[in-house]
Amino acid sequence: MTAQTTTSATALDTLSESLLRLLDEHDPEVASLLADEAQRQADTIELIASENHVSPAVMHAMGSWMTNKYAEGYPGKRYYSGCVNYDRAEQLAIDRATKLFGCKFANVQPHSGANANLAVYFALLEPGDTLMSVVLSDGGHLTHGSPVSISGKWLKPVHYPLVYDESRADYGYIDYDAVEKLALQHKPKIILCGYSAYSRVIDFERFRAVADKVGALLVSDIAHIAGLCVGGAHPDPFPHSHIVTTTTHKTLRGPRGGLILTNDEELAKAINKAVFPGTQGGPLMHIITAKAVAFGEALKPEFKTYAKQIVANAKALAETLMSCGHHLLSNGTDNHLMLMDLRKFDPELTGKQAALWLESAGIIVNKNTVAQEERSPFQTSGIRIGSPAATTRGLKEDDMRRVGTFIDRVLKAKGDEAVINEVREEVRELCAQFPLPH
Ligand code: DSN
């Protein structure tokens, strides 16, 4: 069976037809699975907060000649010959990144957000140094000091809490008073702000004031919200942060990868050394080229419209879910995501089960731990829901309200196949109105 015959026109639009045809002749097995994946993406609503649909330009830059070269080093200072166009691509990515984020220095080589954070630690810390962050189960990240990560094994993490008291108006928000108290007590070398499951605005200025009080560096990991920051839909991490790390593939809608930014020349030099040769080898030049394309897209005025729509869509979805009686941590969202706390809906229902039911209905979310979680990360008591990918396809507030009712129906049906199948058809019909970028 050929790739062409296994996919609909909509799905084929999402990949270059010539590329698929070429692959189909060369390796039909892989062509078929690629076509199936294009079809899956076309037919389902992607609500994983950290995922997106890249433009064909970003996709093609990744699949280009730029994958063929070793280019260890930095523009103008490489270890291999033949890097003239690689220097141009990397410098372009750097120039666009600094313009986009309004800062002086960028390292575009980290293979991922995890690698970006590792390089920052390697540049600035010694084993055993103290790092302050939010614990993974409250919405932090593995690389922010989790015991299963090198960051938790080699550093001393101290975690600041959220506000857990539900009677408070700031329930589910960062407990900024506790941040200050803990920082004064533990004198961390780095204070980390930025999270993988936090739905409220981050007060970078307040974090910087605490960092200055205790002589710490403020590292803002804006992996999730980078696209919102550059699109004017979330306050900027600069000038308050000493260092900013991010991924390039979430709200920023670029290729999978990492990025480190700073305004401090000495920090920039230390970071460059820590990325290469400290923690990485040859840079992924095809990805760096695609980062340049994505940064170019994010510099365009229409990206601001996109970023604002992400937030408007998340708010519409959150309001619908809450009006149907579901509980969201912090009672809503200011950004691209929300965290549904299932404990109050049904104490027996795990995030794992809820995500499986929703997947059967064509709605893709991820199970997620919620504040003061008692279940394992494989089970969890919550689900995380985000709007960036659906917004890329063109869904607006009314469509997101409809998606909210789909989620509500699936969860309330508690696995009833008839309801799941009914919603699955409505999801297909909605998806057909919003093709993937092509
Ligand atoms: N896995 C990413 C997320 O989903 O948030 C974080 O690295």
Coordinates of C-alpha atoms and ligand atoms in Angstrom, one line a residue:
M1 CA 0.0 0.0 0.0
T2 CA 1.4 3.4 -0.9
A3 CA 1.6 6.5 1.3
Q4 CA -0.7 8.3 -1.1
T5 CA -3.5 5.7 -0.8
T6 CA -3.4 5.5 3.0
T7 CA -3.9 9.3 3.6
S8 CA -6.6 11.8 2.9
A9 CA -5.9 15.0 0.9
T10 CA -5.9 17.0 4.1
A11 CA -3.1 14.9 5.6
L12 CA -1.1 14.9 2.5
D13 CA -1.3 18.7 2.4
T14 CA 0.7 18.7 5.6
L15 CA 3.8 17.1 4.2
S16 CA 5.4 17.9 0.9
E17 CA 3.9 15.6 -1.6
S18 CA 7.1 15.2 -3.4
L19 CA 9.0 14.3 -0.3
L20 CA 6.4 11.6 0.5
R21 CA 6.5 10.3 -3.0
L22 CA 10.3 10.1 -2.9
L23 CA 10.2 8.3 0.5
D24 CA 7.4 6.1 -0.8
E25 CA 9.7 4.8 -3.6
H26 CA 12.7 4.6 -1.4
D27 CA 11.2 3.2 1.8
P28 CA 7.5 2.5 1.7
E29 CA 7.4 1.3 5.3
V30 CA 8.6 4.6 6.6
A31 CA 6.5 6.6 4.1
S32 CA 3.5 4.8 5.3
L33 CA 4.1 5.5 9.0
L34 CA 4.8 9.2 8.2
A35 CA 1.5 9.4 6.2
D36 CA -0.3 7.8 9.1
E37 CA 1.2 10.3 11.5
A38 CA 0.1 13.2 9.3
Q39 CA -3.3 11.7 9.2
R40 CA -3.4 11.3 13.0
Q41 CA -2.4 14.9 13.5
A42 CA -5.0 16.1 11.0
D43 CA -7.8 14.1 12.6
T44 CA -7.2 14.8 16.3
I45 CA -7.2 18.0 18.4
E46 CA -3.8 18.5 19.9
L47 CA -4.1 19.9 23.4
I48 CA -0.7 19.0 24.8
A49 CA 0.5 22.3 26.1
S50 CA 4.1 21.8 25.0
E51 CA 3.4 20.8 21.4
N52 CA 2.6 22.7 18.3
H53 CA 2.3 22.3 14.5
V54 CA 5.3 23.9 12.7
S55 CA 5.1 25.7 9.4
P56 CA 6.2 23.9 6.2
A57 CA 9.2 26.3 6.1
V58 CA 10.4 25.2 9.5
M59 CA 9.8 21.5 8.6
H60 CA 11.7 21.8 5.3
A61 CA 14.6 23.6 6.9
M62 CA 15.0 20.6 9.3
G63 CA 14.9 18.1 6.4
S64 CA 17.6 19.9 4.4
W65 CA 21.3 19.7 3.3
M66 CA 22.2 21.4 6.6
T67 CA 22.0 18.0 8.3
N68 CA 25.2 16.8 6.5
K69 CA 27.9 18.8 8.3
Y70 CA 29.9 18.7 11.4
A71 CA 30.4 22.3 12.7
E72 CA 31.8 22.0 16.2
G73 CA 32.7 25.5 17.5
Y74 CA 30.9 28.8 16.8
P75 CA 30.6 31.0 13.7
G76 CA 34.1 32.0 12.5
K77 CA 35.7 29.5 14.9
R78 CA 35.0 26.0 13.6
Y79 CA 37.0 22.8 13.9
Y80 CA 36.1 21.6 10.4
S81 CA 36.4 23.1 6.9
G82 CA 33.4 23.9 4.7
C83 CA 31.4 25.7 7.3
V84 CA 30.8 29.0 5.4
N85 CA 27.0 28.5 5.1
Y86 CA 26.8 27.0 8.6
D87 CA 28.3 30.2 10.0
R88 CA 25.8 32.2 8.1
A89 CA 22.9 30.1 9.4
E90 CA 24.0 30.1 13.0
Q91 CA 24.8 33.9 13.0
L92 CA 21.4 34.5 11.5
A93 CA 19.7 32.4 14.2
I94 CA 21.7 34.3 16.9
D95 CA 20.9 37.7 15.4
R96 CA 17.2 36.9 15.1
A97 CA 17.0 35.4 18.6
T98 CA 18.6 38.5 20.3
K99 CA 16.3 40.8 18.3
L100 CA 13.2 38.7 19.2
F101 CA 14.0 38.5 22.9
G102 CA 15.5 41.9 23.3
C103 CA 18.9 40.8 24.6
K104 CA 22.5 40.9 23.7
F105 CA 23.7 37.3 23.6
A106 CA 22.2 34.0 22.4
N107 CA 23.5 30.4 22.2
V108 CA 21.4 28.6 19.7
Q109 CA 23.1 25.2 19.9
P110 CA 21.4 23.4 22.8
H111 CA 19.8 20.3 21.5
S112 CA 16.9 20.7 23.9
G113 CA 15.7 22.6 26.9
A114 CA 17.2 20.0 29.2
N115 CA 20.6 20.5 27.5
A116 CA 20.2 24.3 27.9
N117 CA 19.6 24.0 31.6
L118 CA 22.4 21.5 32.0
A119 CA 24.8 23.9 30.3
V120 CA 23.8 26.7 32.5
Y121 CA 24.4 24.6 35.7
F122 CA 27.8 23.5 34.3
A123 CA 28.7 27.1 33.5
L124 CA 27.7 28.5 36.9
L125 CA 27.6 25.9 39.6
E126 CA 29.8 23.4 41.4
P127 CA 28.5 20.0 42.5
G128 CA 26.6 20.4 45.8
D129 CA 25.6 24.0 45.1
T130 CA 22.0 25.1 46.0
L131 CA 19.3 25.7 43.4
M132 CA 15.9 27.0 44.2
S133 CA 12.9 25.9 42.1
V134 CA 9.4 24.5 42.2
V135 CA 9.2 20.7 42.7
L136 CA 8.3 18.7 39.6
S137 CA 5.0 17.4 41.0
D138 CA 3.8 21.0 41.6
G139 CA 4.4 22.0 38.0
G140 CA 8.2 22.3 37.9
H141 CA 10.6 20.4 35.6
L142 CA 12.8 17.3 35.8
T143 CA 15.9 19.5 35.2
H144 CA 15.0 21.8 38.0
G145 CA 16.4 19.5 40.7
S146 CA 14.4 16.3 40.4
P147 CA 16.2 13.5 42.2
V148 CA 16.0 11.3 39.0
S149 CA 17.9 14.0 37.0
I150 CA 21.5 15.0 37.1
S151 CA 20.3 18.4 38.4
G152 CA 19.0 16.7 41.5
K153 CA 21.8 14.2 41.9
W154 CA 24.6 16.7 41.6
L155 CA 23.0 19.9 43.0
K156 CA 21.2 20.6 46.2
P157 CA 17.6 21.6 45.3
V158 CA 15.4 23.6 47.6
H159 CA 11.8 23.8 46.4
Y160 CA 9.5 26.8 47.0
P161 CA 5.7 26.1 47.3
L162 CA 2.6 27.2 45.6
V163 CA -0.3 28.6 47.6
Y164 CA -2.1 25.4 48.7
D165 CA -4.8 27.1 50.8
E166 CA -8.0 27.0 48.6
S167 CA -9.6 29.8 50.6
R168 CA -7.0 32.3 49.3
A169 CA -7.6 34.3 46.2
D170 CA -4.1 33.3 45.0
Y171 CA -4.7 29.6 45.5
G172 CA -2.4 27.7 43.1
Y173 CA -0.2 30.7 42.4
I174 CA 3.5 30.8 43.3
D175 CA 3.9 31.6 47.0
Y176 CA 6.2 34.6 46.6
D177 CA 6.5 35.2 50.3
A178 CA 7.8 31.7 50.7
V179 CA 10.2 32.2 47.9
E180 CA 11.8 35.1 49.8
K181 CA 11.8 33.3 53.1
L182 CA 13.4 30.2 51.7
A183 CA 16.0 32.2 49.7
L184 CA 17.1 34.1 52.8
Q185 CA 17.3 30.8 54.7
H186 CA 19.2 28.7 52.0
K187 CA 21.1 31.4 50.0
P188 CA 20.9 29.5 46.7
K189 CA 23.3 30.3 43.9
I190 CA 20.5 30.1 41.3
I191 CA 16.8 30.9 41.7
L192 CA 14.9 29.3 38.9
C193 CA 11.5 30.5 37.8
G194 CA 9.6 29.1 34.8
Y195 CA 7.5 25.9 34.9
S196 CA 6.0 23.1 32.8
A197 CA 2.5 23.2 34.3
Y198 CA 1.8 26.6 35.7
S199 CA -1.1 28.6 34.3
R200 CA -0.5 32.1 35.8
V201 CA 1.8 35.0 34.9
I202 CA 5.3 34.9 36.3
D203 CA 6.4 38.0 38.2
F204 CA 10.0 38.1 37.0
E205 CA 10.6 41.5 38.7
R206 CA 9.6 40.1 42.1
F207 CA 11.9 37.1 41.6
R208 CA 14.8 39.4 40.7
A209 CA 14.3 41.4 43.8
V210 CA 14.6 38.2 45.9
A211 CA 17.6 37.1 43.9
D212 CA 19.4 40.4 44.5
K213 CA 18.6 40.2 48.2
V214 CA 20.5 37.0 48.5
G215 CA 23.1 37.4 45.8
A216 CA 21.6 34.7 43.6
L217 CA 21.4 34.6 39.8
L218 CA 17.9 34.5 38.4
V219 CA 17.5 31.9 35.7
S220 CA 14.1 32.1 33.9
D221 CA 13.2 28.9 32.1
I222 CA 10.5 30.2 29.7
A223 CA 10.3 26.9 27.7
H224 CA 6.5 26.9 27.8
I225 CA 5.8 30.6 27.5
A226 CA 8.5 31.8 25.1
G227 CA 6.1 32.4 22.3
L228 CA 3.8 34.3 24.6
C229 CA 6.6 36.5 25.8
V230 CA 7.8 37.5 22.3
G231 CA 4.3 37.8 21.1
G232 CA 3.4 40.4 23.9
A233 CA 1.0 38.0 25.6
H234 CA 3.2 37.5 28.8
P235 CA 5.6 40.0 30.4
D236 CA 9.2 39.7 29.2
P237 CA 11.8 37.9 31.3
F238 CA 14.4 40.6 30.5
P239 CA 15.6 42.9 31.9
H240 CA 14.9 41.0 35.2
S241 CA 16.6 37.7 34.4
H242 CA 20.4 37.1 34.4
I243 CA 19.9 34.2 32.1
V244 CA 16.9 32.9 30.1
T245 CA 16.6 29.3 28.9
T246 CA 13.9 28.0 26.6
T247 CA 12.9 25.4 24.2
T248 CA 12.1 26.5 20.6
H249 CA 9.2 24.1 19.8
K250 CA 6.4 24.9 22.2
T251 CA 4.5 28.2 22.0
L252 CA 7.5 29.5 19.9
R253 CA 6.5 27.0 17.2
G254 CA 10.0 26.2 15.9
P255 CA 12.0 23.0 15.6
R256 CA 12.6 20.8 18.7
G257 CA 15.6 22.4 20.4
G258 CA 16.9 24.7 23.1
L259 CA 18.2 28.3 23.4
I260 CA 20.1 30.3 26.1
L261 CA 20.0 34.1 26.3
T262 CA 21.7 36.7 28.4
N263 CA 22.7 40.4 28.5
D264 CA 25.9 39.7 30.4
E265 CA 29.0 39.2 28.3
E266 CA 30.9 37.2 31.0
L267 CA 27.9 34.9 31.5
A268 CA 27.6 34.5 27.7
K269 CA 31.3 33.4 27.4
A270 CA 30.9 30.9 30.2
I271 CA 27.7 29.5 28.7
N272 CA 29.2 29.1 25.3
K273 CA 32.0 27.0 26.8
A274 CA 29.6 25.0 28.8
V275 CA 27.4 24.2 25.7
F276 CA 30.4 23.3 23.5
P277 CA 32.7 21.6 24.5
G278 CA 31.3 21.3 28.0
T279 CA 28.1 19.3 27.5
Q280 CA 27.5 18.9 23.7
G281 CA 29.4 17.8 20.6
G282 CA 28.5 18.8 17.0
P283 CA 25.6 21.2 16.8
L284 CA 22.5 20.1 14.9
M285 CA 22.9 22.6 12.1
H286 CA 19.7 21.6 10.3
I287 CA 17.8 22.4 13.5
I288 CA 19.7 25.6 14.0
T289 CA 18.8 26.6 10.5
A290 CA 15.1 25.8 11.2
K291 CA 15.4 27.9 14.5
A292 CA 16.4 30.8 12.3
V293 CA 13.3 30.3 10.2
A294 CA 11.1 30.1 13.3
F295 CA 12.6 33.2 14.9
G296 CA 12.0 35.0 11.6
E297 CA 8.4 33.9 11.7
A298 CA 8.0 35.0 15.3
L299 CA 9.4 38.5 14.4
K300 CA 6.5 39.1 12.1
P301 CA 3.5 41.1 13.3
E302 CA 1.1 38.2 12.8
F303 CA 2.9 36.2 15.5
K304 CA 1.6 38.7 18.0
T305 CA -1.9 38.0 16.9
Y306 CA -1.2 34.3 17.2
A307 CA 0.2 34.7 20.8
K308 CA -2.8 36.7 22.0
Q309 CA -5.2 34.2 20.4
I310 CA -3.4 31.3 22.3
V311 CA -4.3 33.0 25.6
A312 CA -7.8 34.0 24.5
N313 CA -8.4 30.4 23.4
A314 CA -7.1 29.0 26.7
K315 CA -9.3 31.3 28.7
A316 CA -12.4 30.4 26.7
L317 CA -11.6 26.7 27.2
A318 CA -11.0 27.1 30.9
E319 CA -14.2 29.1 31.4
T320 CA -16.2 26.4 29.7
L321 CA -14.7 23.6 31.7
M322 CA -15.2 25.5 35.0
S323 CA -18.8 26.3 34.0
C324 CA -19.4 22.6 33.5
G325 CA -18.2 22.0 37.1
H326 CA -14.6 21.0 36.5
H327 CA -11.8 22.2 38.8
L328 CA -8.8 23.9 37.5
L329 CA -5.7 24.6 39.6
S330 CA -5.7 28.3 40.5
N331 CA -9.2 28.5 39.1
G332 CA -8.3 29.5 35.6
T333 CA -5.4 30.6 33.4
D334 CA -3.5 33.6 32.2
N335 CA -1.4 31.8 29.6
H336 CA -1.6 28.8 27.2
L337 CA -2.5 26.0 29.6
M338 CA -4.7 24.8 32.4
L339 CA -4.3 22.0 34.9
M340 CA -7.5 20.1 35.6
D341 CA -7.6 18.7 39.2
L342 CA -9.6 15.5 38.9
R343 CA -9.6 14.8 42.7
K344 CA -12.7 16.9 43.2
F345 CA -14.5 15.6 40.1
D346 CA -14.0 11.9 41.0
P347 CA -11.4 10.9 43.6
E348 CA -11.1 7.5 41.9
L349 CA -10.4 8.8 38.4
T350 CA -6.7 9.0 37.5
G351 CA -5.2 11.4 35.0
K352 CA -4.0 8.4 33.1
Q353 CA -7.6 7.0 32.6
A354 CA -9.0 10.5 31.7
A355 CA -6.3 11.0 29.1
L356 CA -7.0 7.5 27.6
W357 CA -10.7 8.2 27.3
L358 CA -10.0 11.6 25.7
E359 CA -7.6 10.1 23.3
S360 CA -10.2 7.6 22.2
A361 CA -12.4 10.6 21.4
G362 CA -9.6 12.2 19.3
I363 CA -8.6 14.7 22.0
I364 CA -5.0 14.6 22.9
V365 CA -4.0 15.8 26.4
N366 CA -1.4 14.5 28.9
K367 CA -1.8 13.1 32.4
N368 CA -0.2 15.5 34.9
T369 CA 0.5 15.7 38.6
V370 CA -1.3 18.4 40.5
A371 CA -0.3 20.4 43.6
Q372 CA 0.5 18.2 46.5
E373 CA 0.1 15.1 44.4
E374 CA -0.2 11.7 46.1
R375 CA -0.3 9.5 42.9
S376 CA 2.7 8.5 40.8
P377 CA 3.6 10.4 37.6
F378 CA 2.4 7.4 35.7
Q379 CA -1.1 7.7 37.2
T380 CA -1.5 11.3 38.4
S381 CA -4.6 13.1 39.7
G382 CA -4.8 15.6 36.9
I383 CA -4.6 16.4 33.2
R384 CA -2.8 19.3 31.5
I385 CA -4.6 21.0 28.6
G386 CA -3.1 23.7 26.3
S387 CA -4.1 25.8 23.4
P388 CA -1.0 26.5 21.2
A389 CA -1.4 23.7 18.6
A390 CA -5.2 24.2 18.2
T391 CA -4.6 27.9 17.8
T392 CA -2.1 27.3 15.0
R393 CA -4.8 25.4 13.1
G394 CA -7.1 28.4 13.4
L395 CA -9.5 27.5 16.2
K396 CA -11.0 30.5 17.9
E397 CA -12.8 31.0 21.2
D398 CA -16.2 29.5 20.1
D399 CA -14.4 26.4 18.7
M400 CA -12.5 26.1 22.0
R401 CA -15.8 26.3 23.9
R402 CA -17.0 23.5 21.8
V403 CA -13.9 21.5 22.6
G404 CA -14.5 22.2 26.3
T405 CA -18.0 20.6 25.9
F406 CA -16.4 17.6 24.2
I407 CA -14.0 17.1 27.1
D408 CA -16.8 17.5 29.6
R409 CA -19.0 14.9 27.8
V410 CA -16.2 12.4 27.7
L411 CA -15.2 12.7 31.3
K412 CA -18.8 12.6 32.6
A413 CA -19.6 9.6 30.4
K414 CA -16.9 7.7 32.4
G415 CA -15.7 5.5 29.5
D416 CA -19.1 5.0 27.9
E417 CA -18.2 3.9 24.4
A418 CA -21.3 5.3 22.7
V419 CA -20.5 8.8 24.0
I420 CA -16.8 8.5 23.1
N421 CA -17.7 7.4 19.6
E422 CA -20.2 10.3 19.2
V423 CA -17.6 12.8 20.4
R424 CA -15.0 11.2 18.1
E425 CA -17.2 12.0 15.1
E426 CA -17.7 15.6 16.1
V427 CA -14.0 16.0 16.7
R428 CA -13.3 14.7 13.1
E429 CA -15.8 17.1 11.7
L430 CA -14.3 20.0 13.6
C431 CA -10.7 19.0 12.5
A432 CA -11.8 18.9 8.9
Q433 CA -12.6 22.6 9.1
F434 CA -9.1 23.4 10.3
P435 CA -6.3 21.8 8.2
L436 CA -2.8 21.6 9.5
P437 CA -0.3 24.3 8.3
H438 CA 0.5 23.5 4.6
Ligands
DSN1 N1 8.0 17.6 28.3 C1 7.8 19.0 28.4 C2 6.4 19.3 28.7 O1 5.6 18.6 28.2 O2 6.2 20.3 29.4 C3 8.7 19.6 29.3 O3 10.1 19.3 29.0

